[in-house]
Amino acid sequence: MTDSLKTRVGRVIAGGVHALLDRIEDQAPEATMEQSIREADAVIDDVRHELGTVSANRHLSQRQHANLNQLHASLSSQIDEAMTAGREDLARAAVARQLDIEAQLPVLETTLAEHARQENELTGFVAALLAKKREMQDALAEFRRSRAAAAATVTAPAGVGGAAGAAHRIGKVTDAFDRVYERQTGLAGTARQNSLQQAAQLKELDDLVRDNKIAERMAQLKATKS
């Protein structure tokens, strides 16, 4: 994977939603968010293209590795036949070819390992980019909803008194709080309680997975000692 593509991937992944929202006062917000999503799509396409190339190269290397192993085995049987027939010259030629194959196999195995590493890395990048794209799409949807709510608030009749007026003023305060919260955290104000609850649940799940891994490792250590 080229350094320039890695840089683009890192820029998309590292870009925070709140940083994008901080700039909306000076730019067209929806256009800015939509452009960011298009950029993420472009990087995803490029990474997928490179993933396809690496996967194809790995398959070719695997095929060559298998063919060389098969040829090495065939030469072994031919060497036995040549020795039985008293043809040491033929056996010597086959042995020389086997030595050439044995010199090539480690290089091919190193290449295969590198292709597998790149394939895993690129697969992880695609997954991370898709997750980031979903995050940006959610942020855009929340932004549009907040703008629609703000527009509805503006169209409320001026000078409304009583309970309706109080509800109107509370709505304006809540909207202002939500906008500040969203700008500073990247989380939609209307969904913050759900986000906090989800974060707590995910933390609990992480702790459970970690405890299970520790228990498995301890069991393995005890088994090796017994």
mmCIF file with all atom_site columns, C-alpha atoms in Angstrom:
data_model
loop_
_atom_site.group_PDB
_atom_site.id
_atom_site.type_symbol
_atom_site.label_atom_id
_atom_site.label_alt_id
_atom_site.label_comp_id
_atom_site.label_asym_id
_atom_site.label_entity_id
_atom_site.label_seq_id
_atom_site.pdbx_PDB_ins_code
_atom_site.Cartn_x
_atom_site.Cartn_y
_atom_site.Cartn_z
_atom_site.occupancy
_atom_site.B_iso_or_equiv
_atom_site.pdbx_formal_charge
_atom_site.auth_seq_id
_atom_site.auth_comp_id
_atom_site.auth_asym_id
_atom_site.auth_atom_id
_atom_site.pdbx_PDB_model_num
ATOM 1   C CA . MET A 1 1   ? 0.000   0.000   0.000   1.00 0.00 ? 1   MET A CA 1
ATOM 2   C CA . THR A 1 2   ? 1.465   3.338   -1.041  1.00 0.00 ? 2   THR A CA 1
ATOM 3   C CA . ASP A 1 3   ? 2.290   5.971   1.559   1.00 0.00 ? 3   ASP A CA 1
ATOM 4   C CA . SER A 1 4   ? -0.003  8.493   -0.151  1.00 0.00 ? 4   SER A CA 1
ATOM 5   C CA . LEU A 1 5   ? -2.996  6.133   0.116   1.00 0.00 ? 5   LEU A CA 1
ATOM 6   C CA . LYS A 1 6   ? -2.160  5.396   3.754   1.00 0.00 ? 6   LYS A CA 1
ATOM 7   C CA . THR A 1 7   ? -2.091  9.132   4.387   1.00 0.00 ? 7   THR A CA 1
ATOM 8   C CA . ARG A 1 8   ? -5.518  9.552   2.795   1.00 0.00 ? 8   ARG A CA 1
ATOM 9   C CA . VAL A 1 9   ? -6.926  6.682   4.846   1.00 0.00 ? 9   VAL A CA 1
ATOM 10  C CA . GLY A 1 10  ? -5.490  8.180   8.033   1.00 0.00 ? 10  GLY A CA 1
ATOM 11  C CA . ARG A 1 11  ? -6.922  11.589  7.231   1.00 0.00 ? 11  ARG A CA 1
ATOM 12  C CA . VAL A 1 12  ? -10.428 10.183  6.754   1.00 0.00 ? 12  VAL A CA 1
ATOM 13  C CA . ILE A 1 13  ? -10.295 8.010   9.876   1.00 0.00 ? 13  ILE A CA 1
ATOM 14  C CA . ALA A 1 14  ? -8.775  10.709  12.091  1.00 0.00 ? 14  ALA A CA 1
ATOM 15  C CA . GLY A 1 15  ? -11.173 13.447  10.987  1.00 0.00 ? 15  GLY A CA 1
ATOM 16  C CA . GLY A 1 16  ? -13.565 14.104  13.871  1.00 0.00 ? 16  GLY A CA 1
ATOM 17  C CA . VAL A 1 17  ? -17.189 14.967  13.274  1.00 0.00 ? 17  VAL A CA 1
ATOM 18  C CA . HIS A 1 18  ? -17.000 17.765  15.841  1.00 0.00 ? 18  HIS A CA 1
ATOM 19  C CA . ALA A 1 19  ? -14.074 19.324  13.950  1.00 0.00 ? 19  ALA A CA 1
ATOM 20  C CA . LEU A 1 20  ? -16.221 19.377  10.838  1.00 0.00 ? 20  LEU A CA 1
ATOM 21  C CA . LEU A 1 21  ? -19.128 20.941  12.719  1.00 0.00 ? 21  LEU A CA 1
ATOM 22  C CA . ASP A 1 22  ? -16.826 23.621  14.140  1.00 0.00 ? 22  ASP A CA 1
ATOM 23  C CA . ARG A 1 23  ? -16.315 24.946  10.604  1.00 0.00 ? 23  ARG A CA 1
ATOM 24  C CA . ILE A 1 24  ? -19.946 25.141  9.529   1.00 0.00 ? 24  ILE A CA 1
ATOM 25  C CA . GLU A 1 25  ? -20.291 28.787  10.564  1.00 0.00 ? 25  GLU A CA 1
ATOM 26  C CA . ASP A 1 26  ? -17.908 29.777  7.738   1.00 0.00 ? 26  ASP A CA 1
ATOM 27  C CA . GLN A 1 27  ? -18.999 27.282  5.068   1.00 0.00 ? 27  GLN A CA 1
ATOM 28  C CA . ALA A 1 28  ? -22.059 25.702  3.535   1.00 0.00 ? 28  ALA A CA 1
ATOM 29  C CA . PRO A 1 29  ? -22.514 22.911  6.107   1.00 0.00 ? 29  PRO A CA 1
ATOM 30  C CA . GLU A 1 30  ? -24.409 20.330  4.078   1.00 0.00 ? 30  GLU A CA 1
ATOM 31  C CA . ALA A 1 31  ? -22.115 20.772  1.090   1.00 0.00 ? 31  ALA A CA 1
ATOM 32  C CA . THR A 1 32  ? -19.065 20.387  3.337   1.00 0.00 ? 32  THR A CA 1
ATOM 33  C CA . MET A 1 33  ? -20.379 17.195  4.930   1.00 0.00 ? 33  MET A CA 1
ATOM 34  C CA . GLU A 1 34  ? -21.462 15.727  1.593   1.00 0.00 ? 34  GLU A CA 1
ATOM 35  C CA . GLN A 1 35  ? -18.016 16.461  0.129   1.00 0.00 ? 35  GLN A CA 1
ATOM 36  C CA . SER A 1 36  ? -16.366 14.683  3.059   1.00 0.00 ? 36  SER A CA 1
ATOM 37  C CA . ILE A 1 37  ? -18.541 11.617  2.443   1.00 0.00 ? 37  ILE A CA 1
ATOM 38  C CA . ARG A 1 38  ? -17.630 11.661  -1.258  1.00 0.00 ? 38  ARG A CA 1
ATOM 39  C CA . GLU A 1 39  ? -13.943 11.831  -0.334  1.00 0.00 ? 39  GLU A CA 1
ATOM 40  C CA . ALA A 1 40  ? -14.384 8.850   1.970   1.00 0.00 ? 40  ALA A CA 1
ATOM 41  C CA . ASP A 1 41  ? -16.053 6.946   -0.880  1.00 0.00 ? 41  ASP A CA 1
ATOM 42  C CA . ALA A 1 42  ? -13.131 7.721   -3.187  1.00 0.00 ? 42  ALA A CA 1
ATOM 43  C CA . VAL A 1 43  ? -10.600 6.437   -0.639  1.00 0.00 ? 43  VAL A CA 1
ATOM 44  C CA . ILE A 1 44  ? -12.690 3.297   -0.054  1.00 0.00 ? 44  ILE A CA 1
ATOM 45  C CA . ASP A 1 45  ? -12.716 2.595   -3.808  1.00 0.00 ? 45  ASP A CA 1
ATOM 46  C CA . ASP A 1 46  ? -8.933  3.030   -4.040  1.00 0.00 ? 46  ASP A CA 1
ATOM 47  C CA . VAL A 1 47  ? -8.275  0.768   -1.059  1.00 0.00 ? 47  VAL A CA 1
ATOM 48  C CA . ARG A 1 48  ? -10.626 -1.891  -2.448  1.00 0.00 ? 48  ARG A CA 1
ATOM 49  C CA . HIS A 1 49  ? -8.828  -1.722  -5.807  1.00 0.00 ? 49  HIS A CA 1
ATOM 50  C CA . GLU A 1 50  ? -5.468  -2.269  -4.129  1.00 0.00 ? 50  GLU A CA 1
ATOM 51  C CA . LEU A 1 51  ? -6.960  -5.064  -2.023  1.00 0.00 ? 51  LEU A CA 1
ATOM 52  C CA . GLY A 1 52  ? -8.070  -6.798  -5.228  1.00 0.00 ? 52  GLY A CA 1
ATOM 53  C CA . THR A 1 53  ? -4.571  -6.495  -6.708  1.00 0.00 ? 53  THR A CA 1
ATOM 54  C CA . VAL A 1 54  ? -2.923  -7.890  -3.572  1.00 0.00 ? 54  VAL A CA 1
ATOM 55  C CA . SER A 1 55  ? -5.409  -10.770 -3.400  1.00 0.00 ? 55  SER A CA 1
ATOM 56  C CA . ALA A 1 56  ? -4.755  -11.665 -7.057  1.00 0.00 ? 56  ALA A CA 1
ATOM 57  C CA . ASN A 1 57  ? -0.988  -11.611 -6.489  1.00 0.00 ? 57  ASN A CA 1
ATOM 58  C CA . ARG A 1 58  ? -1.360  -13.821 -3.431  1.00 0.00 ? 58  ARG A CA 1
ATOM 59  C CA . HIS A 1 59  ? -3.359  -16.383 -5.409  1.00 0.00 ? 59  HIS A CA 1
ATOM 60  C CA . LEU A 1 60  ? -0.712  -16.420 -8.156  1.00 0.00 ? 60  LEU A CA 1
ATOM 61  C CA . SER A 1 61  ? 2.068   -16.904 -5.601  1.00 0.00 ? 61  SER A CA 1
ATOM 62  C CA . GLN A 1 62  ? 0.109   -19.718 -3.946  1.00 0.00 ? 62  GLN A CA 1
ATOM 63  C CA . ARG A 1 63  ? -0.318  -21.460 -7.290  1.00 0.00 ? 63  ARG A CA 1
ATOM 64  C CA . GLN A 1 64  ? 3.383   -21.157 -8.091  1.00 0.00 ? 64  GLN A CA 1
ATOM 65  C CA . HIS A 1 65  ? 4.291   -22.430 -4.641  1.00 0.00 ? 65  HIS A CA 1
ATOM 66  C CA . ALA A 1 66  ? 2.017   -25.452 -5.065  1.00 0.00 ? 66  ALA A CA 1
ATOM 67  C CA . ASN A 1 67  ? 3.394   -26.186 -8.542  1.00 0.00 ? 67  ASN A CA 1
ATOM 68  C CA . LEU A 1 68  ? 6.981   -26.097 -7.316  1.00 0.00 ? 68  LEU A CA 1
ATOM 69  C CA . ASN A 1 69  ? 6.161   -28.425 -4.419  1.00 0.00 ? 69  ASN A CA 1
ATOM 70  C CA . GLN A 1 70  ? 4.459   -30.821 -6.814  1.00 0.00 ? 70  GLN A CA 1
ATOM 71  C CA . LEU A 1 71  ? 7.446   -30.725 -9.185  1.00 0.00 ? 71  LEU A CA 1
ATOM 72  C CA . HIS A 1 72  ? 9.825   -31.357 -6.275  1.00 0.00 ? 72  HIS A CA 1
ATOM 73  C CA . ALA A 1 73  ? 7.842   -34.464 -5.310  1.00 0.00 ? 73  ALA A CA 1
ATOM 74  C CA . SER A 1 74  ? 7.771   -35.707 -8.924  1.00 0.00 ? 74  SER A CA 1
ATOM 75  C CA . LEU A 1 75  ? 11.531  -35.277 -9.195  1.00 0.00 ? 75  LEU A CA 1
ATOM 76  C CA . SER A 1 76  ? 12.009  -37.405 -6.081  1.00 0.00 ? 76  SER A CA 1
ATOM 77  C CA . SER A 1 77  ? 10.239  -40.361 -7.709  1.00 0.00 ? 77  SER A CA 1
ATOM 78  C CA . GLN A 1 78  ? 12.172  -39.805 -10.950 1.00 0.00 ? 78  GLN A CA 1
ATOM 79  C CA . ILE A 1 79  ? 15.454  -39.781 -9.047  1.00 0.00 ? 79  ILE A CA 1
ATOM 80  C CA . ASP A 1 80  ? 14.568  -43.163 -7.515  1.00 0.00 ? 80  ASP A CA 1
ATOM 81  C CA . GLU A 1 81  ? 13.801  -44.597 -10.943 1.00 0.00 ? 81  GLU A CA 1
ATOM 82  C CA . ALA A 1 82  ? 17.006  -43.180 -12.429 1.00 0.00 ? 82  ALA A CA 1
ATOM 83  C CA . MET A 1 83  ? 19.118  -44.650 -9.621  1.00 0.00 ? 83  MET A CA 1
ATOM 84  C CA . THR A 1 84  ? 17.383  -48.022 -10.004 1.00 0.00 ? 84  THR A CA 1
ATOM 85  C CA . ALA A 1 85  ? 18.187  -47.931 -13.732 1.00 0.00 ? 85  ALA A CA 1
ATOM 86  C CA . GLY A 1 86  ? 21.797  -46.986 -13.020 1.00 0.00 ? 86  GLY A CA 1
ATOM 87  C CA . ARG A 1 87  ? 21.429  -43.562 -14.632 1.00 0.00 ? 87  ARG A CA 1
ATOM 88  C CA . GLU A 1 88  ? 23.246  -41.364 -12.142 1.00 0.00 ? 88  GLU A CA 1
ATOM 89  C CA . ASP A 1 89  ? 23.568  -38.632 -14.753 1.00 0.00 ? 89  ASP A CA 1
ATOM 90  C CA . LEU A 1 90  ? 19.820  -38.291 -14.939 1.00 0.00 ? 90  LEU A CA 1
ATOM 91  C CA . ALA A 1 91  ? 19.512  -38.488 -11.174 1.00 0.00 ? 91  ALA A CA 1
ATOM 92  C CA . ARG A 1 92  ? 22.134  -35.742 -10.814 1.00 0.00 ? 92  ARG A CA 1
ATOM 93  C CA . ALA A 1 93  ? 20.182  -33.452 -13.156 1.00 0.00 ? 93  ALA A CA 1
ATOM 94  C CA . ALA A 1 94  ? 16.985  -34.047 -11.195 1.00 0.00 ? 94  ALA A CA 1
ATOM 95  C CA . VAL A 1 95  ? 18.752  -33.371 -7.899  1.00 0.00 ? 95  VAL A CA 1
ATOM 96  C CA . ALA A 1 96  ? 20.123  -30.102 -9.303  1.00 0.00 ? 96  ALA A CA 1
ATOM 97  C CA . ARG A 1 97  ? 16.603  -29.070 -10.242 1.00 0.00 ? 97  ARG A CA 1
ATOM 98  C CA . GLN A 1 98  ? 15.364  -29.940 -6.773  1.00 0.00 ? 98  GLN A CA 1
ATOM 99  C CA . LEU A 1 99  ? 18.022  -27.727 -5.221  1.00 0.00 ? 99  LEU A CA 1
ATOM 100 C CA . ASP A 1 100 ? 16.902  -24.843 -7.427  1.00 0.00 ? 100 ASP A CA 1
ATOM 101 C CA . ILE A 1 101 ? 13.306  -25.364 -6.271  1.00 0.00 ? 101 ILE A CA 1
ATOM 102 C CA . GLU A 1 102 ? 14.376  -25.514 -2.628  1.00 0.00 ? 102 GLU A CA 1
ATOM 103 C CA . ALA A 1 103 ? 16.123  -22.167 -3.065  1.00 0.00 ? 103 ALA A CA 1
ATOM 104 C CA . GLN A 1 104 ? 12.971  -20.596 -4.559  1.00 0.00 ? 104 GLN A CA 1
ATOM 105 C CA . LEU A 1 105 ? 10.444  -21.896 -2.037  1.00 0.00 ? 105 LEU A CA 1
ATOM 106 C CA . PRO A 1 106 ? 11.548  -19.727 0.951   1.00 0.00 ? 106 PRO A CA 1
ATOM 107 C CA . VAL A 1 107 ? 11.389  -16.600 -1.223  1.00 0.00 ? 107 VAL A CA 1
ATOM 108 C CA . LEU A 1 108 ? 7.891   -17.521 -2.361  1.00 0.00 ? 108 LEU A CA 1
ATOM 109 C CA . GLU A 1 109 ? 6.830   -18.219 1.216   1.00 0.00 ? 109 GLU A CA 1
ATOM 110 C CA . THR A 1 110 ? 8.092   -14.788 2.293   1.00 0.00 ? 110 THR A CA 1
ATOM 111 C CA . THR A 1 111 ? 6.156   -13.212 -0.581  1.00 0.00 ? 111 THR A CA 1
ATOM 112 C CA . LEU A 1 112 ? 3.016   -15.116 0.406   1.00 0.00 ? 112 LEU A CA 1
ATOM 113 C CA . ALA A 1 113 ? 3.341   -13.950 4.004   1.00 0.00 ? 113 ALA A CA 1
ATOM 114 C CA . GLU A 1 114 ? 3.732   -10.341 2.885   1.00 0.00 ? 114 GLU A CA 1
ATOM 115 C CA . HIS A 1 115 ? 0.710   -10.573 0.590   1.00 0.00 ? 115 HIS A CA 1
ATOM 116 C CA . ALA A 1 116 ? -1.347  -12.043 3.447   1.00 0.00 ? 116 ALA A CA 1
ATOM 117 C CA . ARG A 1 117 ? -0.228  -9.224  5.771   1.00 0.00 ? 117 ARG A CA 1
ATOM 118 C CA . GLN A 1 118 ? -1.146  -6.563  3.205   1.00 0.00 ? 118 GLN A CA 1
ATOM 119 C CA . GLU A 1 119 ? -4.491  -8.257  2.550   1.00 0.00 ? 119 GLU A CA 1
ATOM 120 C CA . ASN A 1 120 ? -5.364  -8.219  6.255   1.00 0.00 ? 120 ASN A CA 1
ATOM 121 C CA . GLU A 1 121 ? -4.248  -4.606  6.581   1.00 0.00 ? 121 GLU A CA 1
ATOM 122 C CA . LEU A 1 122 ? -6.279  -3.449  3.592   1.00 0.00 ? 122 LEU A CA 1
ATOM 123 C CA . THR A 1 123 ? -9.339  -5.409  4.733   1.00 0.00 ? 123 THR A CA 1
ATOM 124 C CA . GLY A 1 124 ? -9.095  -3.640  8.097   1.00 0.00 ? 124 GLY A CA 1
ATOM 125 C CA . PHE A 1 125 ? -8.771  -0.270  6.378   1.00 0.00 ? 125 PHE A CA 1
ATOM 126 C CA . VAL A 1 126 ? -11.918 -0.910  4.314   1.00 0.00 ? 126 VAL A CA 1
ATOM 127 C CA . ALA A 1 127 ? -13.871 -1.845  7.448   1.00 0.00 ? 127 ALA A CA 1
ATOM 128 C CA . ALA A 1 128 ? -12.631 1.248   9.305   1.00 0.00 ? 128 ALA A CA 1
ATOM 129 C CA . LEU A 1 129 ? -13.418 3.542   6.371   1.00 0.00 ? 129 LEU A CA 1
ATOM 130 C CA . LEU A 1 130 ? -16.927 2.133   6.006   1.00 0.00 ? 130 LEU A CA 1
ATOM 131 C CA . ALA A 1 131 ? -17.513 2.697   9.728   1.00 0.00 ? 131 ALA A CA 1
ATOM 132 C CA . LYS A 1 132 ? -16.259 6.269   9.402   1.00 0.00 ? 132 LYS A CA 1
ATOM 133 C CA . LYS A 1 133 ? -18.516 6.857   6.404   1.00 0.00 ? 133 LYS A CA 1
ATOM 134 C CA . ARG A 1 134 ? -21.536 5.648   8.405   1.00 0.00 ? 134 ARG A CA 1
ATOM 135 C CA . GLU A 1 135 ? -20.544 8.031   11.204  1.00 0.00 ? 135 GLU A CA 1
ATOM 136 C CA . MET A 1 136 ? -20.408 10.962  8.794   1.00 0.00 ? 136 MET A CA 1
ATOM 137 C CA . GLN A 1 137 ? -23.737 9.993   7.212   1.00 0.00 ? 137 GLN A CA 1
ATOM 138 C CA . ASP A 1 138 ? -25.333 9.850   10.660  1.00 0.00 ? 138 ASP A CA 1
ATOM 139 C CA . ALA A 1 139 ? -23.873 13.260  11.502  1.00 0.00 ? 139 ALA A CA 1
ATOM 140 C CA . LEU A 1 140 ? -25.268 14.721  8.275   1.00 0.00 ? 140 LEU A CA 1
ATOM 141 C CA . ALA A 1 141 ? -28.707 13.257  8.987   1.00 0.00 ? 141 ALA A CA 1
ATOM 142 C CA . GLU A 1 142 ? -28.669 14.670  12.526  1.00 0.00 ? 142 GLU A CA 1
ATOM 143 C CA . PHE A 1 143 ? -27.572 18.059  11.211  1.00 0.00 ? 143 PHE A CA 1
ATOM 144 C CA . ARG A 1 144 ? -30.415 18.126  8.709   1.00 0.00 ? 144 ARG A CA 1
ATOM 145 C CA . ARG A 1 145 ? -32.914 17.192  11.412  1.00 0.00 ? 145 ARG A CA 1
ATOM 146 C CA . SER A 1 146 ? -31.581 19.915  13.715  1.00 0.00 ? 146 SER A CA 1
ATOM 147 C CA . ARG A 1 147 ? -31.911 22.499  10.941  1.00 0.00 ? 147 ARG A CA 1
ATOM 148 C CA . ALA A 1 148 ? -35.455 21.367  10.221  1.00 0.00 ? 148 ALA A CA 1
ATOM 149 C CA . ALA A 1 149 ? -36.309 21.644  13.925  1.00 0.00 ? 149 ALA A CA 1
ATOM 150 C CA . ALA A 1 150 ? -34.739 25.096  14.086  1.00 0.00 ? 150 ALA A CA 1
ATOM 151 C CA . ALA A 1 151 ? -36.731 26.226  11.058  1.00 0.00 ? 151 ALA A CA 1
ATOM 152 C CA . ALA A 1 152 ? -39.934 24.971  12.662  1.00 0.00 ? 152 ALA A CA 1
ATOM 153 C CA . THR A 1 153 ? -39.095 26.910  15.841  1.00 0.00 ? 153 THR A CA 1
ATOM 154 C CA . VAL A 1 154 ? -38.516 30.111  13.897  1.00 0.00 ? 154 VAL A CA 1
ATOM 155 C CA . THR A 1 155 ? -41.931 29.842  12.255  1.00 0.00 ? 155 THR A CA 1
ATOM 156 C CA . ALA A 1 156 ? -43.716 29.648  15.651  1.00 0.00 ? 156 ALA A CA 1
ATOM 157 C CA . PRO A 1 157 ? -45.958 32.687  16.232  1.00 0.00 ? 157 PRO A CA 1
ATOM 158 C CA . ALA A 1 158 ? -44.196 35.543  17.975  1.00 0.00 ? 158 ALA A CA 1
ATOM 159 C CA . GLY A 1 159 ? -45.535 36.726  21.310  1.00 0.00 ? 159 GLY A CA 1
ATOM 160 C CA . VAL A 1 160 ? -47.196 33.481  22.222  1.00 0.00 ? 160 VAL A CA 1
ATOM 161 C CA . GLY A 1 161 ? -47.848 33.501  25.947  1.00 0.00 ? 161 GLY A CA 1
ATOM 162 C CA . GLY A 1 162 ? -48.824 31.052  28.659  1.00 0.00 ? 162 GLY A CA 1
ATOM 163 C CA . ALA A 1 163 ? -47.807 27.394  28.518  1.00 0.00 ? 163 ALA A CA 1
ATOM 164 C CA . ALA A 1 164 ? -47.264 27.543  24.753  1.00 0.00 ? 164 ALA A CA 1
ATOM 165 C CA . GLY A 1 165 ? -44.875 30.477  25.141  1.00 0.00 ? 165 GLY A CA 1
ATOM 166 C CA . ALA A 1 166 ? -42.959 28.736  27.909  1.00 0.00 ? 166 ALA A CA 1
ATOM 167 C CA . ALA A 1 167 ? -42.675 25.584  25.781  1.00 0.00 ? 167 ALA A CA 1
ATOM 168 C CA . HIS A 1 168 ? -41.424 27.700  22.894  1.00 0.00 ? 168 HIS A CA 1
ATOM 169 C CA . ARG A 1 169 ? -38.722 29.333  25.036  1.00 0.00 ? 169 ARG A CA 1
ATOM 170 C CA . ILE A 1 170 ? -37.663 26.000  26.558  1.00 0.00 ? 170 ILE A CA 1
ATOM 171 C CA . GLY A 1 171 ? -37.410 24.548  23.062  1.00 0.00 ? 171 GLY A CA 1
ATOM 172 C CA . LYS A 1 172 ? -35.102 27.373  21.999  1.00 0.00 ? 172 LYS A CA 1
ATOM 173 C CA . VAL A 1 173 ? -32.871 26.863  25.050  1.00 0.00 ? 173 VAL A CA 1
ATOM 174 C CA . THR A 1 174 ? -32.751 23.120  24.462  1.00 0.00 ? 174 THR A CA 1
ATOM 175 C CA . ASP A 1 175 ? -31.869 23.604  20.797  1.00 0.00 ? 175 ASP A CA 1
ATOM 176 C CA . ALA A 1 176 ? -29.052 25.988  21.732  1.00 0.00 ? 176 ALA A CA 1
ATOM 177 C CA . PHE A 1 177 ? -27.682 23.511  24.272  1.00 0.00 ? 177 PHE A CA 1
ATOM 178 C CA . ASP A 1 178 ? -27.874 20.679  21.741  1.00 0.00 ? 178 ASP A CA 1
ATOM 179 C CA . ARG A 1 179 ? -25.976 22.692  19.149  1.00 0.00 ? 179 ARG A CA 1
ATOM 180 C CA . VAL A 1 180 ? -23.158 23.486  21.598  1.00 0.00 ? 180 VAL A CA 1
ATOM 181 C CA . TYR A 1 181 ? -23.055 19.867  22.761  1.00 0.00 ? 181 TYR A CA 1
ATOM 182 C CA . GLU A 1 182 ? -22.938 18.608  19.193  1.00 0.00 ? 182 GLU A CA 1
ATOM 183 C CA . ARG A 1 183 ? -20.186 21.021  18.173  1.00 0.00 ? 183 ARG A CA 1
ATOM 184 C CA . GLN A 1 184 ? -17.991 20.132  21.134  1.00 0.00 ? 184 GLN A CA 1
ATOM 185 C CA . THR A 1 185 ? -18.497 16.348  21.197  1.00 0.00 ? 185 THR A CA 1
ATOM 186 C CA . GLY A 1 186 ? -19.562 15.341  17.718  1.00 0.00 ? 186 GLY A CA 1
ATOM 187 C CA . LEU A 1 187 ? -22.643 13.667  19.244  1.00 0.00 ? 187 LEU A CA 1
ATOM 188 C CA . ALA A 1 188 ? -26.173 14.675  18.386  1.00 0.00 ? 188 ALA A CA 1
ATOM 189 C CA . GLY A 1 189 ? -27.690 16.453  21.356  1.00 0.00 ? 189 GLY A CA 1
ATOM 190 C CA . THR A 1 190 ? -31.018 14.707  20.931  1.00 0.00 ? 190 THR A CA 1
ATOM 191 C CA . ALA A 1 191 ? -29.273 11.338  21.030  1.00 0.00 ? 191 ALA A CA 1
ATOM 192 C CA . ARG A 1 192 ? -26.741 11.986  23.769  1.00 0.00 ? 192 ARG A CA 1
ATOM 193 C CA . GLN A 1 193 ? -28.464 9.850   26.393  1.00 0.00 ? 193 GLN A CA 1
ATOM 194 C CA . ASN A 1 194 ? -28.645 6.928   23.991  1.00 0.00 ? 194 ASN A CA 1
ATOM 195 C CA . SER A 1 195 ? -24.991 7.485   23.083  1.00 0.00 ? 195 SER A CA 1
ATOM 196 C CA . LEU A 1 196 ? -23.908 7.535   26.712  1.00 0.00 ? 196 LEU A CA 1
ATOM 197 C CA . GLN A 1 197 ? -25.902 4.383   27.453  1.00 0.00 ? 197 GLN A CA 1
ATOM 198 C CA . GLN A 1 198 ? -24.431 2.674   24.408  1.00 0.00 ? 198 GLN A CA 1
ATOM 199 C CA . ALA A 1 199 ? -20.919 3.699   25.435  1.00 0.00 ? 199 ALA A CA 1
ATOM 200 C CA . ALA A 1 200 ? -21.454 2.209   28.897  1.00 0.00 ? 200 ALA A CA 1
ATOM 201 C CA . GLN A 1 201 ? -22.741 -1.025  27.399  1.00 0.00 ? 201 GLN A CA 1
ATOM 202 C CA . LEU A 1 202 ? -19.808 -1.239  24.995  1.00 0.00 ? 202 LEU A CA 1
ATOM 203 C CA . LYS A 1 203 ? -17.400 -0.667  27.896  1.00 0.00 ? 203 LYS A CA 1
ATOM 204 C CA . GLU A 1 204 ? -19.080 -3.483  29.818  1.00 0.00 ? 204 GLU A CA 1
ATOM 205 C CA . LEU A 1 205 ? -18.764 -5.734  26.759  1.00 0.00 ? 205 LEU A CA 1
ATOM 206 C CA . ASP A 1 206 ? -15.060 -4.877  26.389  1.00 0.00 ? 206 ASP A CA 1
ATOM 207 C CA . ASP A 1 207 ? -14.484 -5.754  30.046  1.00 0.00 ? 207 ASP A CA 1
ATOM 208 C CA . LEU A 1 208 ? -16.310 -9.064  29.609  1.00 0.00 ? 208 LEU A CA 1
ATOM 209 C CA . VAL A 1 209 ? -14.249 -9.990  26.538  1.00 0.00 ? 209 VAL A CA 1
ATOM 210 C CA . ARG A 1 210 ? -11.030 -9.070  28.335  1.00 0.00 ? 210 ARG A CA 1
ATOM 211 C CA . ASP A 1 211 ? -11.954 -11.147 31.396  1.00 0.00 ? 211 ASP A CA 1
ATOM 212 C CA . ASN A 1 212 ? -12.705 -14.121 29.150  1.00 0.00 ? 212 ASN A CA 1
ATOM 213 C CA . LYS A 1 213 ? -9.348  -13.760 27.395  1.00 0.00 ? 213 LYS A CA 1
ATOM 214 C CA . ILE A 1 214 ? -7.548  -13.625 30.735  1.00 0.00 ? 214 ILE A CA 1
ATOM 215 C CA . ALA A 1 215 ? -9.399  -16.731 31.908  1.00 0.00 ? 215 ALA A CA 1
ATOM 216 C CA . GLU A 1 216 ? -8.493  -18.583 28.690  1.00 0.00 ? 216 GLU A CA 1
ATOM 217 C CA . ARG A 1 217 ? -4.822  -17.624 29.004  1.00 0.00 ? 217 ARG A CA 1
ATOM 218 C CA . MET A 1 218 ? -4.722  -18.735 32.633  1.00 0.00 ? 218 MET A CA 1
ATOM 219 C CA . ALA A 1 219 ? -6.330  -22.048 31.682  1.00 0.00 ? 219 ALA A CA 1
ATOM 220 C CA . GLN A 1 220 ? -3.677  -22.567 28.997  1.00 0.00 ? 220 GLN A CA 1
ATOM 221 C CA . LEU A 1 221 ? -0.894  -21.787 31.451  1.00 0.00 ? 221 LEU A CA 1
ATOM 222 C CA . LYS A 1 222 ? -2.343  -24.220 33.994  1.00 0.00 ? 222 LYS A CA 1
ATOM 223 C CA . ALA A 1 223 ? -2.641  -26.916 31.308  1.00 0.00 ? 223 ALA A CA 1
ATOM 224 C CA . THR A 1 224 ? 1.013   -26.561 30.326  1.00 0.00 ? 224 THR A CA 1
ATOM 225 C CA . LYS A 1 225 ? 2.093   -26.841 33.961  1.00 0.00 ? 225 LYS A CA 1
ATOM 226 C CA . SER A 1 226 ? 0.018   -29.977 34.654  1.00 0.00 ? 226 SER A CA 1
#
